[in-house]
PDB file of C-alpha atoms in Angstrom:
ATOM      1  CA  MET A 653      14.753  -2.159  10.465  1.00 93.00           C
ATOM      2  CA  ILE A 654      16.187  -0.914   6.962  1.00 95.00           C
ATOM      3  CA  LEU A 655      17.728  -2.574   4.077  1.00 97.00           C
ATOM      4  CA  VAL A 656      19.646  -1.638   1.967  1.00 96.00           C
ATOM      5  CA  TYR A 657      21.475  -3.688  -0.907  1.00 95.00           C
ATOM      6  CA  ASP A 658      24.245  -2.471  -3.196  1.00 94.00           C
ATOM      7  CA  ILE A 659      23.470  -6.000  -6.835  1.00 94.00           C
ATOM      8  CA  GLU A 660      24.250  -5.956 -10.074  1.00 94.00           C
ATOM      9  CA  GLU A 661      21.723  -5.911 -12.435  1.00 93.00           C
ATOM     10  CA  ARG A 662      21.053  -9.100 -13.618  1.00 95.00           C
ATOM     11  CA  ARG A 663      19.806 -10.124 -10.009  1.00 96.00           C
ATOM     12  CA  VAL A 664      18.560  -7.173  -8.999  1.00 95.00           C
ATOM     13  CA  VAL A 665      15.083  -8.361 -10.017  1.00 96.00           C
ATOM     14  CA  LYS A 666      14.905 -11.405  -7.739  1.00 97.00           C
ATOM     15  CA  MET A 667      16.512  -9.658  -4.602  1.00 97.00           C
ATOM     16  CA  LEU A 668      13.438  -7.155  -4.980  1.00 97.00           C
ATOM     17  CA  LYS A 669      11.222  -9.437  -4.779  1.00 97.00           C
ATOM     18  CA  LEU A 670      12.864 -11.600  -2.113  1.00 98.00           C
ATOM     19  CA  CYS A 671      12.717  -8.160  -0.453  1.00 98.00           C
ATOM     20  CA  ARG A 672       9.634  -7.459  -0.565  1.00 97.00           C
ATOM     21  CA  GLN A 673       8.432 -10.946   0.287  1.00 97.00           C
ATOM     22  CA  TYR A 674       9.613  -9.203   4.334  1.00 98.00           C
ATOM     23  CA  LEU A 675       9.702  -5.492   4.143  1.00 97.00           C
ATOM     24  CA  ASN A 676       8.214  -2.400   2.862  1.00 96.00           C
ATOM     25  CA  TRP A 677       9.725  -0.864  -0.311  1.00 95.00           C
ATOM     26  CA  ILE A 678      10.310   2.652   0.250  1.00 93.00           C
ATOM     27  CA  GLN A 679      13.401   3.514  -2.432  1.00 91.00           C
ATOM     28  CA  ASN A 680      14.981   2.191  -5.479  1.00 88.00           C
ATOM     29  CA  SER A 681      17.046  -0.387  -3.285  1.00 92.00           C
ATOM     30  CA  VAL A 682      15.937   0.228   0.307  1.00 95.00           C
ATOM     31  CA  PHE A 683      13.477  -1.264   1.886  1.00 97.00           C
ATOM     32  CA  GLU A 684      11.645  -1.021   5.712  1.00 94.00           C
ATOM     33  CA  GLY A 685       9.900  -2.656   8.381  1.00 94.00           C
ATOM     34  CA  GLU A 686      10.137  -4.549  11.461  1.00 93.00           C
ATOM     35  CA  LEU A 687      11.315  -7.586  11.784  1.00 94.00           C
ATOM     36  CA  THR A 688      11.878 -10.900  14.124  1.00 93.00           C
ATOM     37  CA  GLU A 689      15.645 -12.307  14.490  1.00 93.00           C
ATOM     38  CA  VAL A 690      14.384 -15.252  13.044  1.00 96.00           C
ATOM     39  CA  LYS A 691      12.490 -14.009  10.381  1.00 97.00           C
ATOM     40  CA  LEU A 692      15.364 -11.504   9.324  1.00 96.00           C
ATOM     41  CA  LYS A 693      17.744 -14.846   9.087  1.00 96.00           C
ATOM     42  CA  GLU A 694      15.259 -15.824   6.472  1.00 98.00           C
ATOM     43  CA  LEU A 695      15.809 -12.911   4.186  1.00 98.00           C
ATOM     44  CA  LEU A 696      19.370 -13.057   5.106  1.00 97.00           C
ATOM     45  CA  HIS A 697      19.822 -16.691   4.429  1.00 97.00           C
ATOM     46  CA  LYS A 698      17.796 -16.607   1.185  1.00 98.00           C
ATOM     47  CA  ALA A 699      19.636 -13.261  -0.120  1.00 97.00           C
ATOM     48  CA  LYS A 700      23.207 -14.956  -0.079  1.00 97.00           C
ATOM     49  CA  LYS A 701      21.323 -17.627  -2.177  1.00 97.00           C
ATOM     50  CA  ILE A 702      20.881 -14.655  -4.570  1.00 97.00           C
ATOM     51  CA  MET A 703      24.039 -12.336  -4.606  1.00 97.00           C
ATOM     52  CA  ASN A 704      27.774 -12.715  -5.353  1.00 95.00           C
ATOM     53  CA  ILE A 705      29.105 -12.317  -1.601  1.00 91.00           C
ATOM     54  CA  GLU A 706      32.547 -11.344  -3.706  1.00 92.00           C
ATOM     55  CA  LYS A 707      30.362  -7.939  -5.914  1.00 92.00           C
ATOM     56  CA  ASP A 708      27.397  -7.777  -3.972  1.00 95.00           C
ATOM     57  CA  SER A 709      26.238  -5.950  -0.620  1.00 95.00           C
ATOM     58  CA  VAL A 710      23.524  -5.990   1.618  1.00 96.00           C
ATOM     59  CA  ILE A 711      23.603  -3.489   5.036  1.00 96.00           C
ATOM     60  CA  VAL A 712      20.723  -3.936   7.542  1.00 96.00           C
ATOM     61  CA  PHE A 713      20.336  -1.199   9.941  1.00 94.00           C
ATOM     62  CA  SER A 714      18.012  -2.453  13.062  1.00 91.00           C
ATOM     63  CA  SER A 715      16.937   0.096  16.359  1.00 87.00           C
ATOM     64  CA  ARG A 716      15.871  -1.746  19.081  1.00 78.00           C
ATOM     65  CA  GLN A 717      12.607  -0.044  19.527  1.00 76.00           C
ATOM     66  CA  GLU A 718      11.063   1.837  16.560  1.00 71.00           C
ATOM     67  CA  LYS A 719      10.800   5.403  18.190  1.00 75.00           C
ATOM     68  CA  TRP A 720      14.292   5.984  18.728  1.00 80.00           C
ATOM     69  CA  LEU A 721      15.111   5.390  14.924  1.00 86.00           C
ATOM     70  CA  ASP A 722      13.709   9.228  13.372  1.00 89.00           C
ATOM     71  CA  LYS A 723      12.565   9.750   9.378  1.00 91.00           C
ATOM     72  CA  MET A 724      13.035  12.004   6.936  1.00 93.00           C
ATOM     73  CA  VAL A 725      11.946  12.056   3.482  1.00 94.00           C
ATOM     74  CA  VAL A 726      13.152  15.567   0.828  1.00 95.00           C
ATOM     75  CA  GLY A 727      11.509  15.155  -2.468  1.00 93.00           C
ATOM     76  CA  LYS A 728       9.331  11.973  -3.971  1.00 86.00           C
ATOM     77  CA  GLU A 729       8.002   9.047  -0.803  1.00 77.00           C
ATOM     78  CA  LYS A 730       6.871   5.537  -2.904  1.00 70.00           C
ATOM     79  CA  ASN A 731       3.522   4.514  -2.065  1.00 55.00           C
ATOM     80  CA  GLY A 732       3.541   2.832   1.570  1.00 49.00           C
ATOM     81  CA  LEU A 733       1.137   0.222   0.361  1.00 48.00           C
ATOM     82  CA  ASP A 734       3.050  -0.780  -2.196  1.00 48.00           C
ATOM     83  CA  ASN A 735       4.242  -4.284  -0.135  1.00 40.00           C
ATOM     84  CA  LEU A 736       0.546  -5.404  -0.545  1.00 43.00           C
ATOM     85  CA  ILE A 737       2.456  -7.550  -3.396  1.00 40.00           C
TER      86      ILE A 737
ATOM     87  CA  MET B 426      22.321   9.129  11.049  1.00 93.00           C
ATOM     88  CA  ILE B 427      22.147   6.890   7.543  1.00 95.00           C
ATOM     89  CA  LEU B 428      21.332   8.810   4.394  1.00 97.00           C
ATOM     90  CA  VAL B 429      20.018   7.365   0.831  1.00 96.00           C
ATOM     91  CA  TYR B 430      18.445   8.675  -2.114  1.00 95.00           C
ATOM     92  CA  ASP B 431      17.266   7.644  -5.167  1.00 94.00           C
ATOM     93  CA  ILE B 432      18.295  10.311  -7.687  1.00 94.00           C
ATOM     94  CA  GLU B 433      18.173  10.396 -11.816  1.00 94.00           C
ATOM     95  CA  GLU B 434      21.286   9.362 -13.293  1.00 93.00           C
ATOM     96  CA  ARG B 435      22.554  12.290 -14.172  1.00 95.00           C
ATOM     97  CA  ARG B 436      21.959  14.576 -11.505  1.00 96.00           C
ATOM     98  CA  VAL B 437      23.945  11.337  -9.442  1.00 95.00           C
ATOM     99  CA  VAL B 438      27.960  12.160  -9.199  1.00 96.00           C
ATOM    100  CA  LYS B 439      26.869  15.966  -8.127  1.00 97.00           C
ATOM    101  CA  MET B 440      24.416  14.520  -5.301  1.00 97.00           C
ATOM    102  CA  LEU B 441      27.522  11.484  -4.066  1.00 97.00           C
ATOM    103  CA  LYS B 442      29.947  14.944  -4.047  1.00 97.00           C
ATOM    104  CA  LEU B 443      28.082  16.264  -1.824  1.00 98.00           C
ATOM    105  CA  CYS B 444      27.211  14.041   0.166  1.00 98.00           C
ATOM    106  CA  ARG B 445      30.731  12.638   0.277  1.00 97.00           C
ATOM    107  CA  GLN B 446      31.447  16.115   1.614  1.00 97.00           C
ATOM    108  CA  TYR B 447      29.505  15.481   5.008  1.00 98.00           C
ATOM    109  CA  LEU B 448      29.332  11.513   5.591  1.00 97.00           C
ATOM    110  CA  ASN B 449      30.739   8.960   5.060  1.00 96.00           C
ATOM    111  CA  TRP B 450      29.956   6.365   1.357  1.00 95.00           C
ATOM    112  CA  ILE B 451      28.963   2.689   2.693  1.00 93.00           C
ATOM    113  CA  GLN B 452      27.343   1.316  -0.319  1.00 91.00           C
ATOM    114  CA  ASN B 453      25.988   2.769  -4.304  1.00 88.00           C
ATOM    115  CA  SER B 454      23.348   5.368  -3.186  1.00 92.00           C
ATOM    116  CA  VAL B 455      23.724   4.908   0.993  1.00 95.00           C
ATOM    117  CA  PHE B 456      25.853   6.930   3.411  1.00 97.00           C
ATOM    118  CA  GLU B 457      26.331   7.634   7.018  1.00 94.00           C
ATOM    119  CA  GLY B 458      28.236   9.953   9.424  1.00 94.00           C
ATOM    120  CA  GLU B 459      27.009  11.310  12.246  1.00 93.00           C
ATOM    121  CA  LEU B 460      25.766  15.082  11.914  1.00 94.00           C
ATOM    122  CA  THR B 461      24.911  18.162  13.309  1.00 93.00           C
ATOM    123  CA  GLU B 462      21.356  19.599  13.063  1.00 93.00           C
ATOM    124  CA  VAL B 463      22.753  22.473  11.486  1.00 96.00           C
ATOM    125  CA  LYS B 464      24.635  20.479   9.188  1.00 97.00           C
ATOM    126  CA  LEU B 465      22.168  18.183   8.367  1.00 96.00           C
ATOM    127  CA  LYS B 466      20.154  21.192   7.230  1.00 96.00           C
ATOM    128  CA  GLU B 467      22.589  22.531   5.450  1.00 98.00           C
ATOM    129  CA  LEU B 468      23.213  19.649   3.682  1.00 98.00           C
ATOM    130  CA  LEU B 469      19.377  19.327   2.642  1.00 97.00           C
ATOM    131  CA  HIS B 470      19.420  22.665   0.939  1.00 97.00           C
ATOM    132  CA  LYS B 471      22.224  21.630  -1.168  1.00 98.00           C
ATOM    133  CA  ALA B 472      20.127  18.611  -2.160  1.00 97.00           C
ATOM    134  CA  LYS B 473      17.350  20.115  -2.949  1.00 97.00           C
ATOM    135  CA  LYS B 474      18.965  21.884  -5.160  1.00 97.00           C
ATOM    136  CA  ILE B 475      20.153  19.191  -6.791  1.00 97.00           C
ATOM    137  CA  MET B 476      17.146  17.364  -6.987  1.00 97.00           C
ATOM    138  CA  ASN B 477      13.880  17.311  -8.717  1.00 95.00           C
ATOM    139  CA  ILE B 478      11.255  17.160  -6.258  1.00 91.00           C
ATOM    140  CA  GLU B 479       9.166  15.068  -8.563  1.00 92.00           C
ATOM    141  CA  LYS B 480      11.445  12.645  -9.478  1.00 92.00           C
ATOM    142  CA  ASP B 481      13.957  12.370  -7.510  1.00 95.00           C
ATOM    143  CA  SER B 482      13.941  11.382  -3.571  1.00 95.00           C
ATOM    144  CA  VAL B 483      16.544  11.936  -0.396  1.00 96.00           C
ATOM    145  CA  ILE B 484      15.520   9.788   2.552  1.00 96.00           C
ATOM    146  CA  VAL B 485      17.098  10.559   6.205  1.00 96.00           C
ATOM    147  CA  PHE B 486      17.544   7.904   9.640  1.00 94.00           C
ATOM    148  CA  SER B 487      18.647   9.376  12.723  1.00 91.00           C
ATOM    149  CA  SER B 488      19.069   7.771  15.435  1.00 87.00           C
ATOM    150  CA  ARG B 489      19.696  10.060  18.345  1.00 78.00           C
ATOM    151  CA  GLN B 490      22.320   7.801  20.237  1.00 76.00           C
ATOM    152  CA  GLU B 491      24.393   5.659  17.834  1.00 71.00           C
ATOM    153  CA  LYS B 492      24.530   2.655  20.006  1.00 75.00           C
ATOM    154  CA  TRP B 493      20.531   2.325  19.869  1.00 80.00           C
ATOM    155  CA  LEU B 494      21.050   1.600  15.615  1.00 86.00           C
ATOM    156  CA  ASP B 495      23.436  -1.686  15.187  1.00 89.00           C
ATOM    157  CA  LYS B 496      24.275  -2.382  11.618  1.00 91.00           C
ATOM    158  CA  MET B 497      25.316  -6.168   9.756  1.00 93.00           C
ATOM    159  CA  VAL B 498      27.191  -6.354   6.271  1.00 94.00           C
ATOM    160  CA  VAL B 499      26.808  -9.394   4.278  1.00 95.00           C
ATOM    161  CA  GLY B 500      28.928  -9.455   1.217  1.00 93.00           C
ATOM    162  CA  LYS B 501      31.479  -6.812  -0.148  1.00 86.00           C
ATOM    163  CA  GLU B 502      32.183  -3.628   1.846  1.00 77.00           C
ATOM    164  CA  LYS B 503      33.519  -0.143   0.296  1.00 70.00           C
ATOM    165  CA  ASN B 504      36.163   0.982   2.093  1.00 55.00           C
ATOM    166  CA  GLY B 505      35.781   2.863   5.638  1.00 49.00           C
ATOM    167  CA  LEU B 506      38.526   5.870   4.191  1.00 48.00           C
ATOM    168  CA  ASP B 507      36.519   6.796   1.448  1.00 48.00           C
ATOM    169  CA  ASN B 508      35.073  10.112   3.104  1.00 40.00           C
ATOM    170  CA  LEU B 509      38.427  11.454   3.455  1.00 43.00           C
ATOM    171  CA  ILE B 510      38.315  13.117  -0.324  1.00 40.00           C
TER     172      ILE B 510
END
């Protein structure tokens, strides 16, 4: 599962903190990880409370099987362990 | 295929223009679309010329079949037609 957000600056810290409770932070506004349906709903429910629905957006891409999704990184990669808050 | 970048501000316009030549811009620094292996190589080759490899990053997620990747949008969605430059 990949989550990307586009949030106005004054709300971004809250959103970052929320997403890091559920997923691994891999880039600026991009997270990845595995979530159950229930956990995803919970995350999106909390996210909506932070967001201004008119201005901000969150997109979730999900693949039913991890092996179906390839990932290629060019340049600097964030530490894979920074989800351990 | 989903492409996300994290680029320093002074290089971001160049990168945005480049990516829009190949993919649909769906959010802040996120693009999606279908590219052949050759076109992807071409895009990444050009991207590397713009990037500072020590500071910037580009991540490409690809799914071998489109139907394997679900997408969910919460909040404002960019116009799906803005890839027509």
